[in-house]
Amino acid sequence: MTIIIAIDGPAAAGKGTLARRLAAELGFDYLDTGLIYRAVGMKLARTGLDPSAVEPAERTARALAPADLDAPDLRLDAAAQAASKVAVIPGVRAALLDFQRQFASHPPGGQGAVLDGRDIGTVVCPDADVKLFVTASLEKRAERRLKELQEKGLEAIQETVLADMRERDDRDRNRSVAPLVPAEGATELDTSDLDADQAFAVALRLVRTKVPA
């Protein structure tokens, strides 16, 4: 029986870094589910199509291949915005749901899986052994995203990053399909005043109560 750890939360809360570190520490396989949506959104954007267009988005999601997750532009902010748009389309979510569940139930390493995203504990893996909801204040998350963009050599204005993040939060929390909310039974972890090492230490202690060493 494999162990599933579901980690949800808004953008730039630190859930991706946390999920990768937990997976490495536990010897589990990791899936960044946001990359799946980013891959769909960017495949549309690269060909000049609007990620909000329902039929092309659904068609692209059904045809998505694992190799598509290796595209170098999936970490750009444009990919994050595109992902948020395709993620509100029911047909896209349905097409990608089986992929995520298959990974969780049959991870390549066979020991366990750590998945992070927006609806892992609520929709994808509601029976996950451990559920975490990682969050932080809007201002702190915008500060982190600005620093990340600047470290990549990209020009960014704090007010613009803050406005974009607020818009994305509203979209994620108010969408009709799988809105961003803590899953039932999830433990909330606020990283506003924690660095990556502190957040990892807290999360590992929580996980160890369910997944003994």
Short mmCIF file of C-alpha atoms in Angstrom, two decimals:
data_model
loop_
_atom_site.label_atom_id
_atom_site.label_comp_id
_atom_site.label_asym_id
_atom_site.label_seq_id
_atom_site.Cartn_x
_atom_site.Cartn_y
_atom_site.Cartn_z
CA MET A 1 0.00 0.00 0.00
CA THR A 2 1.49 3.33 -1.08
CA ILE A 3 1.31 6.44 1.09
CA ILE A 4 -0.09 9.64 -0.43
CA ILE A 5 0.73 13.13 0.80
CA ALA A 6 -1.46 15.93 -0.58
CA ILE A 7 -0.20 19.50 -0.35
CA ASP A 8 -2.42 22.38 -1.44
CA GLY A 9 -2.23 26.16 -1.25
CA PRO A 10 -2.10 29.42 -3.20
CA ALA A 11 0.74 30.61 -5.42
CA ALA A 12 4.13 31.38 -3.84
CA ALA A 13 3.16 29.99 -0.44
CA GLY A 14 6.14 27.61 -0.59
CA LYS A 15 4.26 24.37 -1.20
CA GLY A 16 6.35 23.31 -4.20
CA THR A 17 9.68 23.59 -2.39
CA LEU A 18 8.16 21.88 0.63
CA ALA A 19 6.70 19.03 -1.41
CA ARG A 20 9.98 18.33 -3.19
CA ARG A 21 11.92 18.28 0.08
CA LEU A 22 9.42 15.98 1.77
CA ALA A 23 9.51 13.59 -1.18
CA ALA A 24 13.32 13.51 -1.11
CA GLU A 25 13.42 13.01 2.66
CA LEU A 26 10.87 10.18 2.61
CA GLY A 27 12.06 8.52 -0.60
CA PHE A 28 8.70 9.16 -2.28
CA ASP A 29 7.93 10.21 -5.85
CA TYR A 30 6.93 13.83 -6.44
CA LEU A 31 4.45 15.29 -8.91
CA ASP A 32 4.08 19.03 -9.40
CA THR A 33 0.49 18.95 -10.63
CA GLY A 34 0.63 22.64 -11.51
CA LEU A 35 3.01 21.75 -14.33
CA ILE A 36 0.27 19.71 -15.95
CA TYR A 37 -1.98 22.75 -16.22
CA ARG A 38 0.93 24.98 -17.17
CA ALA A 39 1.82 22.57 -19.97
CA VAL A 40 -1.72 22.70 -21.36
CA GLY A 41 -1.90 26.48 -21.08
CA MET A 42 1.48 27.06 -22.72
CA LYS A 43 0.84 24.61 -25.56
CA LEU A 44 -2.13 26.82 -26.41
CA ALA A 45 -0.27 30.10 -25.88
CA ARG A 46 2.67 29.03 -28.04
CA THR A 47 0.34 28.57 -30.98
CA GLY A 48 -1.43 31.88 -30.40
CA LEU A 49 -4.56 30.37 -28.89
CA ASP A 50 -6.33 31.79 -25.84
CA PRO A 51 -5.92 29.46 -22.84
CA SER A 52 -9.51 30.34 -21.91
CA ALA A 53 -10.83 28.81 -25.16
CA VAL A 54 -12.75 25.74 -24.01
CA GLU A 55 -12.59 23.35 -26.98
CA PRO A 56 -8.88 23.82 -27.81
CA ALA A 57 -7.98 23.58 -24.12
CA GLU A 58 -9.90 20.34 -23.65
CA ARG A 59 -8.38 18.86 -26.82
CA THR A 60 -4.88 19.82 -25.71
CA ALA A 61 -5.42 18.37 -22.24
CA ARG A 62 -6.56 15.03 -23.65
CA ALA A 63 -3.45 14.84 -25.83
CA LEU A 64 -0.97 15.85 -23.14
CA ALA A 65 2.11 13.61 -22.93
CA PRO A 66 4.62 13.25 -20.05
CA ALA A 67 7.33 14.82 -22.22
CA ASP A 68 5.30 18.03 -22.34
CA LEU A 69 6.09 18.58 -18.66
CA ASP A 70 9.77 19.11 -19.52
CA ALA A 71 9.24 22.30 -21.54
CA PRO A 72 11.63 25.02 -20.28
CA ASP A 73 9.04 27.82 -20.30
CA LEU A 74 6.71 26.18 -17.77
CA ARG A 75 8.34 28.02 -14.86
CA LEU A 76 7.68 31.48 -16.29
CA ASP A 77 4.97 33.70 -14.84
CA ALA A 78 3.15 33.61 -18.18
CA ALA A 79 2.76 29.87 -17.70
CA ALA A 80 1.30 30.39 -14.23
CA GLN A 81 -1.28 32.79 -15.61
CA ALA A 82 -2.14 30.44 -18.49
CA ALA A 83 -2.49 27.51 -16.05
CA SER A 84 -4.93 29.46 -13.89
CA LYS A 85 -7.11 30.08 -16.95
CA VAL A 86 -7.25 26.50 -18.25
CA ALA A 87 -7.76 25.18 -14.71
CA VAL A 88 -11.28 26.63 -14.54
CA ILE A 89 -12.41 24.56 -17.56
CA PRO A 90 -14.23 21.40 -16.38
CA GLY A 91 -13.21 19.35 -19.41
CA VAL A 92 -9.54 20.11 -18.86
CA ARG A 93 -9.73 19.10 -15.21
CA ALA A 94 -11.50 15.86 -16.11
CA ALA A 95 -8.90 15.00 -18.74
CA LEU A 96 -6.02 15.49 -16.30
CA LEU A 97 -7.60 13.97 -13.21
CA ASP A 98 -6.93 10.34 -14.14
CA PHE A 99 -3.27 11.10 -14.82
CA GLN A 100 -2.81 12.52 -11.33
CA ARG A 101 -4.70 9.72 -9.59
CA GLN A 102 -2.75 7.07 -11.47
CA PHE A 103 0.53 8.65 -10.36
CA ALA A 104 -0.65 8.84 -6.75
CA SER A 105 -1.87 5.25 -6.56
CA HIS A 106 1.01 3.78 -8.58
CA PRO A 107 4.09 6.02 -8.10
CA PRO A 108 7.14 4.96 -10.13
CA GLY A 109 9.13 4.09 -6.99
CA GLY A 110 6.27 2.21 -5.41
CA GLN A 111 6.75 3.60 -1.90
CA GLY A 112 4.67 6.74 -1.80
CA ALA A 113 3.73 9.91 -3.60
CA VAL A 114 3.78 13.60 -2.77
CA LEU A 115 1.53 15.77 -4.92
CA ASP A 116 1.11 19.51 -4.65
CA GLY A 117 -1.41 21.77 -6.32
CA ARG A 118 -4.73 23.49 -5.71
CA ASP A 119 -7.17 20.60 -5.27
CA ILE A 120 -5.13 17.53 -4.34
CA GLY A 121 -6.72 16.96 -0.95
CA THR A 122 -10.21 18.03 -2.01
CA VAL A 123 -10.60 16.37 -5.42
CA VAL A 124 -7.61 14.40 -6.70
CA CYS A 125 -6.77 12.43 -3.56
CA PRO A 126 -9.47 13.06 -0.94
CA ASP A 127 -8.35 9.90 0.91
CA ALA A 128 -4.69 10.96 1.10
CA ASP A 129 -2.87 9.79 4.21
CA VAL A 130 -1.60 13.30 4.95
CA LYS A 131 -3.15 16.60 3.85
CA LEU A 132 -1.43 19.95 4.24
CA PHE A 133 -2.72 23.39 3.24
CA VAL A 134 0.28 25.69 2.88
CA THR A 135 -0.50 29.40 2.86
CA ALA A 136 0.99 32.85 3.54
CA SER A 137 -0.16 36.44 3.40
CA LEU A 138 -0.77 37.96 -0.03
CA GLU A 139 1.95 40.55 0.57
CA LYS A 140 4.53 37.96 1.59
CA ARG A 141 3.72 35.76 -1.39
CA ALA A 142 3.99 38.70 -3.80
CA GLU A 143 7.34 39.61 -2.24
CA ARG A 144 8.60 36.07 -2.80
CA ARG A 145 7.38 35.99 -6.40
CA LEU A 146 9.00 39.37 -7.13
CA LYS A 147 12.33 38.14 -5.77
CA GLU A 148 12.04 34.95 -7.79
CA LEU A 149 11.42 36.88 -11.01
CA GLN A 150 14.27 39.29 -10.33
CA GLU A 151 16.67 36.41 -9.64
CA LYS A 152 15.77 35.06 -13.08
CA GLY A 153 16.78 38.39 -14.57
CA LEU A 154 13.21 39.37 -15.41
CA GLU A 155 11.89 42.87 -14.93
CA ALA A 156 9.01 43.06 -12.47
CA ILE A 157 7.19 45.76 -10.54
CA GLN A 158 5.97 44.98 -7.05
CA GLU A 159 2.55 46.58 -7.56
CA THR A 160 2.02 44.60 -10.76
CA VAL A 161 3.07 41.31 -9.17
CA LEU A 162 0.76 41.98 -6.23
CA ALA A 163 -2.18 42.80 -8.51
CA ASP A 164 -1.58 39.72 -10.66
CA MET A 165 -1.39 37.48 -7.61
CA ARG A 166 -4.59 38.97 -6.15
CA GLU A 167 -6.37 38.35 -9.46
CA ARG A 168 -5.09 34.78 -9.59
CA ASP A 169 -6.17 34.13 -5.99
CA ASP A 170 -9.67 35.40 -6.76
CA ARG A 171 -9.87 33.17 -9.82
CA ASP A 172 -8.65 30.09 -7.94
CA ARG A 173 -10.89 30.61 -4.91
CA ASN A 174 -14.06 31.54 -6.77
CA ARG A 175 -14.05 29.10 -9.67
CA SER A 176 -17.07 26.82 -9.84
CA VAL A 177 -14.99 23.67 -10.24
CA ALA A 178 -12.67 22.62 -7.39
CA PRO A 179 -12.12 26.03 -5.82
CA LEU A 180 -9.01 26.56 -3.70
CA VAL A 181 -10.03 25.66 -0.13
CA PRO A 182 -8.43 23.59 2.62
CA ALA A 183 -9.42 19.93 2.35
CA GLU A 184 -11.41 18.29 5.11
CA GLY A 185 -8.93 17.12 7.72
CA ALA A 186 -6.06 19.17 6.30
CA THR A 187 -3.52 20.81 8.59
CA GLU A 188 -2.93 24.47 7.72
CA LEU A 189 0.67 25.66 7.63
CA ASP A 190 1.17 29.44 7.42
CA THR A 191 4.67 30.19 6.10
CA SER A 192 4.43 33.99 6.26
CA ASP A 193 7.03 34.17 9.02
CA LEU A 194 8.93 30.98 8.21
CA ASP A 195 11.88 30.41 5.90
CA ALA A 196 12.10 27.25 3.78
CA ASP A 197 14.03 25.28 6.42
CA GLN A 198 11.62 26.21 9.21
CA ALA A 199 8.57 25.34 7.09
CA PHE A 200 10.13 21.99 6.18
CA ALA A 201 10.85 21.15 9.82
CA VAL A 202 7.26 21.89 10.84
CA ALA A 203 5.82 19.94 7.91
CA LEU A 204 8.07 16.93 8.50
CA ARG A 205 6.97 16.75 12.13
CA LEU A 206 3.34 16.75 10.99
CA VAL A 207 3.99 14.09 8.36
CA ARG A 208 5.87 11.86 10.81
CA THR A 209 2.75 11.60 12.97
CA LYS A 210 1.15 9.74 10.05
CA VAL A 211 4.20 8.31 8.29
CA PRO A 212 6.68 6.87 10.83
CA ALA A 213 10.36 6.79 9.91
#
